[in-house]
Coordinates of C-alpha atoms in Angstrom, one line a residue:
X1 CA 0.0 0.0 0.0
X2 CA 1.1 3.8 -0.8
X3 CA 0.2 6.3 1.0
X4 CA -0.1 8.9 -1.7
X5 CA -0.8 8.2 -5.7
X6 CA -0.5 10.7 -8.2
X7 CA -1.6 11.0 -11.9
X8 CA -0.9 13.7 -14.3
X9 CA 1.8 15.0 -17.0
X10 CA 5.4 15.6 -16.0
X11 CA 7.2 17.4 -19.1
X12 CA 11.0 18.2 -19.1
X13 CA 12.8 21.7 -18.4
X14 CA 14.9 23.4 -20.4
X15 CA 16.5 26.3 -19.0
X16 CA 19.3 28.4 -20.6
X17 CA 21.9 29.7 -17.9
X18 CA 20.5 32.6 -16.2
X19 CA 21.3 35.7 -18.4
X20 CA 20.8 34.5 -21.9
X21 CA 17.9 34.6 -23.6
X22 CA 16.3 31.4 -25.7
X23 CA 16.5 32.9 -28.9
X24 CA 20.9 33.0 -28.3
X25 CA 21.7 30.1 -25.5
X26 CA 23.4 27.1 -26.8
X27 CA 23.1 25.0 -23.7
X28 CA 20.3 24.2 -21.4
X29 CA 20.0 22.9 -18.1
X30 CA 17.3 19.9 -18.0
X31 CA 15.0 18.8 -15.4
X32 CA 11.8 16.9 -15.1
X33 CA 8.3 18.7 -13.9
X34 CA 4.9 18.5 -13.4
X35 CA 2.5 19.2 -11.1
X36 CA 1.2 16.3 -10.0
X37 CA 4.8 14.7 -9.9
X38 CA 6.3 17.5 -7.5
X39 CA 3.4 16.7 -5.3
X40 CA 5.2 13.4 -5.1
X41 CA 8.3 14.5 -4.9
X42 CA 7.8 16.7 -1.9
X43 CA 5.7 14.3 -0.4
X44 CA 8.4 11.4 -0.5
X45 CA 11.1 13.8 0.4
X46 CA 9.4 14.7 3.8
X47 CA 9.1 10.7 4.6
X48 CA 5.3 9.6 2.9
X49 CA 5.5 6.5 0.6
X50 CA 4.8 8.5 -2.5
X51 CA 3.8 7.0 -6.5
X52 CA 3.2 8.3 -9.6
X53 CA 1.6 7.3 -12.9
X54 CA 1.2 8.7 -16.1
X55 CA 1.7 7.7 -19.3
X56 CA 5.5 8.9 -21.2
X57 CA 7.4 7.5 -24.5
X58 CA 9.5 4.9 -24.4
X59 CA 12.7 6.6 -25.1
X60 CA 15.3 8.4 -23.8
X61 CA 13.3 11.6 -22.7
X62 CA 10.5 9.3 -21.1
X63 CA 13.4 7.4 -18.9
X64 CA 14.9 11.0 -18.4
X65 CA 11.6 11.8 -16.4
X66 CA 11.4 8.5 -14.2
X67 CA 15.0 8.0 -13.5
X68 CA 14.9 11.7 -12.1
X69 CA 11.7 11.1 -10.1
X70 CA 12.8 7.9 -8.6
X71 CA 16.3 9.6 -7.3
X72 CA 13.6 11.5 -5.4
X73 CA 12.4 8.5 -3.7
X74 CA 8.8 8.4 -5.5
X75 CA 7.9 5.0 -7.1
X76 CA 6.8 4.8 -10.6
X77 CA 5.6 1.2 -11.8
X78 CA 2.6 2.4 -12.4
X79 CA 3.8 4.6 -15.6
X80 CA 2.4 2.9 -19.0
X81 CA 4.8 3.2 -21.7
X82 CA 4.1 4.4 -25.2
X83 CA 5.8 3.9 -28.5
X84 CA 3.5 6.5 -30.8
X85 CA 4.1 9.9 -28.8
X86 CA 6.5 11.9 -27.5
X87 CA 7.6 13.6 -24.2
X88 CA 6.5 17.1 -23.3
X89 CA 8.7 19.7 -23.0
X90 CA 8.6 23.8 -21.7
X91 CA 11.4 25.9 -22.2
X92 CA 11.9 28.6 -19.1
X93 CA 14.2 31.5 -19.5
X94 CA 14.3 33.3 -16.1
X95 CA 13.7 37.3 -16.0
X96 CA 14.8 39.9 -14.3
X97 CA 13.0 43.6 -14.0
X98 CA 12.2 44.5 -16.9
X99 CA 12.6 41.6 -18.9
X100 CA 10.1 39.0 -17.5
X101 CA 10.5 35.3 -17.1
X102 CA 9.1 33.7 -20.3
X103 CA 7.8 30.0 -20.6
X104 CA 7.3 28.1 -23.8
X105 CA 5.3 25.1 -23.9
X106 CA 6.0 22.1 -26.7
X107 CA 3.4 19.4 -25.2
X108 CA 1.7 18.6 -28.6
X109 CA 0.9 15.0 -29.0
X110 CA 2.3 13.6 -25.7
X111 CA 2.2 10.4 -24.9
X112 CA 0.1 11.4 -21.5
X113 CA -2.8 12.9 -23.5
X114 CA -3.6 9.9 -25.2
X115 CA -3.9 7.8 -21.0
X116 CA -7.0 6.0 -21.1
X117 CA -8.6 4.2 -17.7
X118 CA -7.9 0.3 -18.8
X119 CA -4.4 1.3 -18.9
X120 CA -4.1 2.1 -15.5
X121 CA -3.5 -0.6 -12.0
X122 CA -6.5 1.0 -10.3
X123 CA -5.9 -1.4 -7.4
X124 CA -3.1 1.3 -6.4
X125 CA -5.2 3.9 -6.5
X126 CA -7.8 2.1 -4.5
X127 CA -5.3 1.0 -2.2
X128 CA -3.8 4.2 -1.4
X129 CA -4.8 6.4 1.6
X130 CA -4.6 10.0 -1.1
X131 CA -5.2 10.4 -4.1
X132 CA -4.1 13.7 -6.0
X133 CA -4.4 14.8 -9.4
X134 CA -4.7 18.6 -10.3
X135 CA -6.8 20.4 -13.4
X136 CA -3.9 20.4 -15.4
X137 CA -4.9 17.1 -16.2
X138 CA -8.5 17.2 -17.4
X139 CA -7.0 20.2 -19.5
X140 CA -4.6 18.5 -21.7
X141 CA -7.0 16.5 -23.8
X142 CA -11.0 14.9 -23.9
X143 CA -9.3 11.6 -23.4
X144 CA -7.7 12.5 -20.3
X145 CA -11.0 14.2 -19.0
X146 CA -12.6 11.2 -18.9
X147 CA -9.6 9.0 -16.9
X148 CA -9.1 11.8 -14.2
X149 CA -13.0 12.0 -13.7
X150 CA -13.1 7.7 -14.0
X151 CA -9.8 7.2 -11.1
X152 CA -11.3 10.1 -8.6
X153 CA -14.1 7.9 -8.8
X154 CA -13.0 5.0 -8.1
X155 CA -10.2 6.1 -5.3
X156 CA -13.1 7.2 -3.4
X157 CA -15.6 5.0 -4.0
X158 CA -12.5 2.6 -2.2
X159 CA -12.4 4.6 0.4
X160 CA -9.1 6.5 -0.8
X161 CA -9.0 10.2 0.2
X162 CA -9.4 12.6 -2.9
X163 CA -7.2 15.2 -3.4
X164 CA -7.3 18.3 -6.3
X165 CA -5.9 21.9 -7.0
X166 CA -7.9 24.2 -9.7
X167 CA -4.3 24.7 -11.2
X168 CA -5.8 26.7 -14.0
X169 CA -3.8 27.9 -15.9
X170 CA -4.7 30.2 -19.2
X171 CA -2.8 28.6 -21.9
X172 CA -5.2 25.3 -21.9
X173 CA -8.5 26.7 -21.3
X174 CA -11.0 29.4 -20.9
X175 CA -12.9 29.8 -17.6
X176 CA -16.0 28.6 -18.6
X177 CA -15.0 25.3 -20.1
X178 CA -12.6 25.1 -17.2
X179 CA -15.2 25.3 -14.5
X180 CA -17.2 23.1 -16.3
X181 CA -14.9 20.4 -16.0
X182 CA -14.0 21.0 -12.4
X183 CA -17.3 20.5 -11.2
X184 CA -18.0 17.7 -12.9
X185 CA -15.1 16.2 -10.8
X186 CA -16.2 17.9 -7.7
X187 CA -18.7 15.0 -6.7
X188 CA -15.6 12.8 -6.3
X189 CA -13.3 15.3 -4.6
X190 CA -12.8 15.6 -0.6
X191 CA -10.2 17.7 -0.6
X192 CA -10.3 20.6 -2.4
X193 CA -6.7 23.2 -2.7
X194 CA -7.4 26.4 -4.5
X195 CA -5.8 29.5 -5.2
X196 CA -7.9 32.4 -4.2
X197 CA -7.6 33.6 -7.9
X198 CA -8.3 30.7 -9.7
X199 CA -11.6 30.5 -7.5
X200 CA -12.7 33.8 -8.3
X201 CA -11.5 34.2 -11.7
X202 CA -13.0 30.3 -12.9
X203 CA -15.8 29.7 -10.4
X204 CA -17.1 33.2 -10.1
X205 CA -16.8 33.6 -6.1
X206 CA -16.9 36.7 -4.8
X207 CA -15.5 37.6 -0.9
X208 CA -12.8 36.8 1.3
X209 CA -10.9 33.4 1.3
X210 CA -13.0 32.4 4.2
X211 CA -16.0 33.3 2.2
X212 CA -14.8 31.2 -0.4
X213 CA -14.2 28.5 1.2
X214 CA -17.2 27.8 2.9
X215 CA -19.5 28.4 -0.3
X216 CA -17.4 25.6 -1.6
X217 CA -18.1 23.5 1.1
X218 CA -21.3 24.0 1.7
X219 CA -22.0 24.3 -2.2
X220 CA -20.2 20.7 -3.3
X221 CA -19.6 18.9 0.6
X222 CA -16.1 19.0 0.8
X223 CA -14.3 17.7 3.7
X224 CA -11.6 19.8 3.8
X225 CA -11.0 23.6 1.5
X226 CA -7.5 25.3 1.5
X227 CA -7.5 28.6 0.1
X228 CA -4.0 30.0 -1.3
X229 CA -4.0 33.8 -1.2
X230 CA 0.0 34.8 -2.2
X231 CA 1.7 36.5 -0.1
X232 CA -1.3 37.0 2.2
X233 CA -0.5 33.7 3.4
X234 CA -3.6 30.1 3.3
X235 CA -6.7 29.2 4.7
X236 CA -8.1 25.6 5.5
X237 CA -11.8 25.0 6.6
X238 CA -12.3 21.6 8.4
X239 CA -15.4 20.9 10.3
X240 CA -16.5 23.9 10.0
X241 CA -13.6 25.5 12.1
X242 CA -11.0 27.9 9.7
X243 CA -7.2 27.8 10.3
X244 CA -4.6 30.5 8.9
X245 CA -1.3 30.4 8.3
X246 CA 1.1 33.2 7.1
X247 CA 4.0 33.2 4.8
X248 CA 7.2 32.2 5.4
X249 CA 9.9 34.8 4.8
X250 CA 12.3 33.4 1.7
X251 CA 14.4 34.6 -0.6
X252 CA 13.0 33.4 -4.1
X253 CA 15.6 31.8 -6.2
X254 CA 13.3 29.6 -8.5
X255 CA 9.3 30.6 -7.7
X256 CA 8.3 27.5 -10.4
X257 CA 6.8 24.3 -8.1
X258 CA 6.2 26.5 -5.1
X259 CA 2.2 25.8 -5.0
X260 CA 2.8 21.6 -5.8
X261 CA 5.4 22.2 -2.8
X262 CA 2.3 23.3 -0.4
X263 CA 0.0 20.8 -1.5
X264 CA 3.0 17.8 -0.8
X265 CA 4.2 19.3 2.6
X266 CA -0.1 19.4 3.8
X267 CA -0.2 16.5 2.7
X268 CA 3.2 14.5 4.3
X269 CA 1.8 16.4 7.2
X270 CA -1.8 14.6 6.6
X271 CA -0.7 11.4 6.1
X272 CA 1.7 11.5 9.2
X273 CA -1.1 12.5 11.2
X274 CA -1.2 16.1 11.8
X275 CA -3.7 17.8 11.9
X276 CA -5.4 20.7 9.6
X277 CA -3.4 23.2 11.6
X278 CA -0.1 21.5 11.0
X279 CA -0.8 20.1 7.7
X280 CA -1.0 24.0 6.5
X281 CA 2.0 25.2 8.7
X282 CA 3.9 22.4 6.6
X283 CA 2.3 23.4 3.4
X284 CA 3.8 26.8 4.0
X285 CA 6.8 25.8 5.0
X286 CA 7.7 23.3 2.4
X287 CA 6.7 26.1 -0.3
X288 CA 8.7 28.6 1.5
X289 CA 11.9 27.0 1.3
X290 CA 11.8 25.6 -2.3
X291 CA 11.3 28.6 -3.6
X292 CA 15.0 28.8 -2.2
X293 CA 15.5 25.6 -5.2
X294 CA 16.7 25.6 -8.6
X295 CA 13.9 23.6 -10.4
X296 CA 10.4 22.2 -10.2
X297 CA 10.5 20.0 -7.4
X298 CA 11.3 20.9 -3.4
X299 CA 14.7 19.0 -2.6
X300 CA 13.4 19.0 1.4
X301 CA 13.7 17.1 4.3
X302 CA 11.7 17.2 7.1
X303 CA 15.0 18.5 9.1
X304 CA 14.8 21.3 7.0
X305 CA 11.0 22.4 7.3
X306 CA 10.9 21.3 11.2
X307 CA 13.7 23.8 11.3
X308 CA 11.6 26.1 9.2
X309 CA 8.6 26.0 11.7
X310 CA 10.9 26.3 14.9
X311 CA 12.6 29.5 13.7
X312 CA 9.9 31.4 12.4
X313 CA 7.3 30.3 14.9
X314 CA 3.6 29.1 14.4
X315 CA 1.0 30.7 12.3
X316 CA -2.5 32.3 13.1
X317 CA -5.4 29.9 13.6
X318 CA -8.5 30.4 15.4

């Protein structure tokens, strides 16, 4: 049994050195990322039995992406491998005032859009105790709309906590289609992480984060709602009782991963059996310090956010 499974596209990084433009760099640093992967990662880095599944080519790019996950300690058997696609890519060229950091995406035709329910060992997903996917996923393709709605469905019809972020993100849908999608999944959710934009911009809510996250309860029976808000630091409802937590002072090296980094450290926190309180004082934590990373994932350990926690103190909860 793992204690956390998650599904979803993991593309590889390309980075020129910091400095040089894409257009002029003739080298590139190369890493693997994805959402629901640097869930995992963080996850198995702070000491949860973390998997992953998706679907990636069988080539040298696709065992680029598993043999870096698996240095991170997360498992991936469950990945179905493809001979008819290819691996995702996004090119990242950091910015500096005024020149802003620029991302170009070259996912067409990946292997992962084309990951269709029969394909997947559902008995790992039933077996686990979480579940997380995020709405990246549904984005990428019709096909893979239909297997994230079919495995949140059967995780928790097994009893498996469900996990999910709104992750929207502009470049794979508009609004309307996206909020369509999302609550279509939302019968089969029980925990629900969303950034305070992405809940007003896609579901039209209206109010503060504690607002928010009780109409969400109350309007699709949640257990548990964490509301992101930047630099104004999260909110979690539980049982009707809200907890806050502040930000983390850091200096930001590398800003890409930090949200997939608070969902992993809440839930390492979860499945070690803190609770909401400390799940989000770890969420913050764990995103706090890997924006301190080069990359997509939170190199952590729990040394590092327990020291995190101890130096800067607890956060506001009533």
């Amino acid at each position: 049994m793992t204690a956390l499974v998650t599904f979803g596209e993991t593309m590889l990084r390309l980075s020129p050195p910091r400095g040089e433009r894409l257009e002029t760099a003739r080298e590139f640093e190369v890493q693997a990322g994805g959402a629901e992967s640097n869930v995992a990662v963080a996850a198995a880095r702070l000491g949860r039995d973390a998997a992953w599944f998706s679907k990636l080519p069988d080539s040298p790019l696709g065992r680029r992406v598993v043999g870096e996950l698996r240095s991170h300690g997360v498992d991936t058997d469950g990945v179905v491998w493809d001979d008819d696609h290819r691996q995702g890519l996004y090119y990242l060229e950091h910015g500096v005032a005024p020149r802003p950091t620029n991302v170009v995406y070259d996912r067409a035709d990946a292997a992962v859009t084309t990951l269709e329910t029969v394909e997947i060992d559902l008995d790992a997903v039933r077996d686990a105790d979480v579940c997380y996917t995020s709405g990246i996923t549904p984005a990428l393709s019709e096909t893979l709309r239909a297997t994230t709605a079919d495995v949140l469905a059967e995780a928790q019809d097994a009893g498996t906590t469900t996990a999910f972020d709104l992750n929207y993100r502009t470049k794979l849908w508009d609004p309307a289609v996206a909020a369509e999608a999302y609550r279509d999944l939302f019968g089969s959710i029980d925990v629900l992480f969303a950034a305070q934009r992405d809940a007003e911009t896609v579901l039209g809510r209206e109010g503060d984060a504690e607002s928010i996250a009780r109409g969400l309860a109350d309007d699709f029976d949640f257990e548990t709602v964490v509301v992101t808000r930047g630099a104004d630091g999260s909110l979690a409802l539980f049982d009707g009782d809200v907890y806050e937590q502040g930000v983390y002072e850091a200096e930001t090296h590398d800003a890409i991963g930090t949200g997939d980094a608070f969902v992993g450290g809440f839930l390492a926190k979860h499945l070690a059996g803190g609770d909401v309180a400390e799940s989000l004082q770890w969420a913050s934590a764990t995103a706090s310090f890997k924006r301190t990373v080069e990359g997509d994932v939170a190199v952590v350990t729990p040394e590092d956010i327990e020291r995190v926690v101890a130096d800067e103190g607890d956060g506001i909860s009533r």
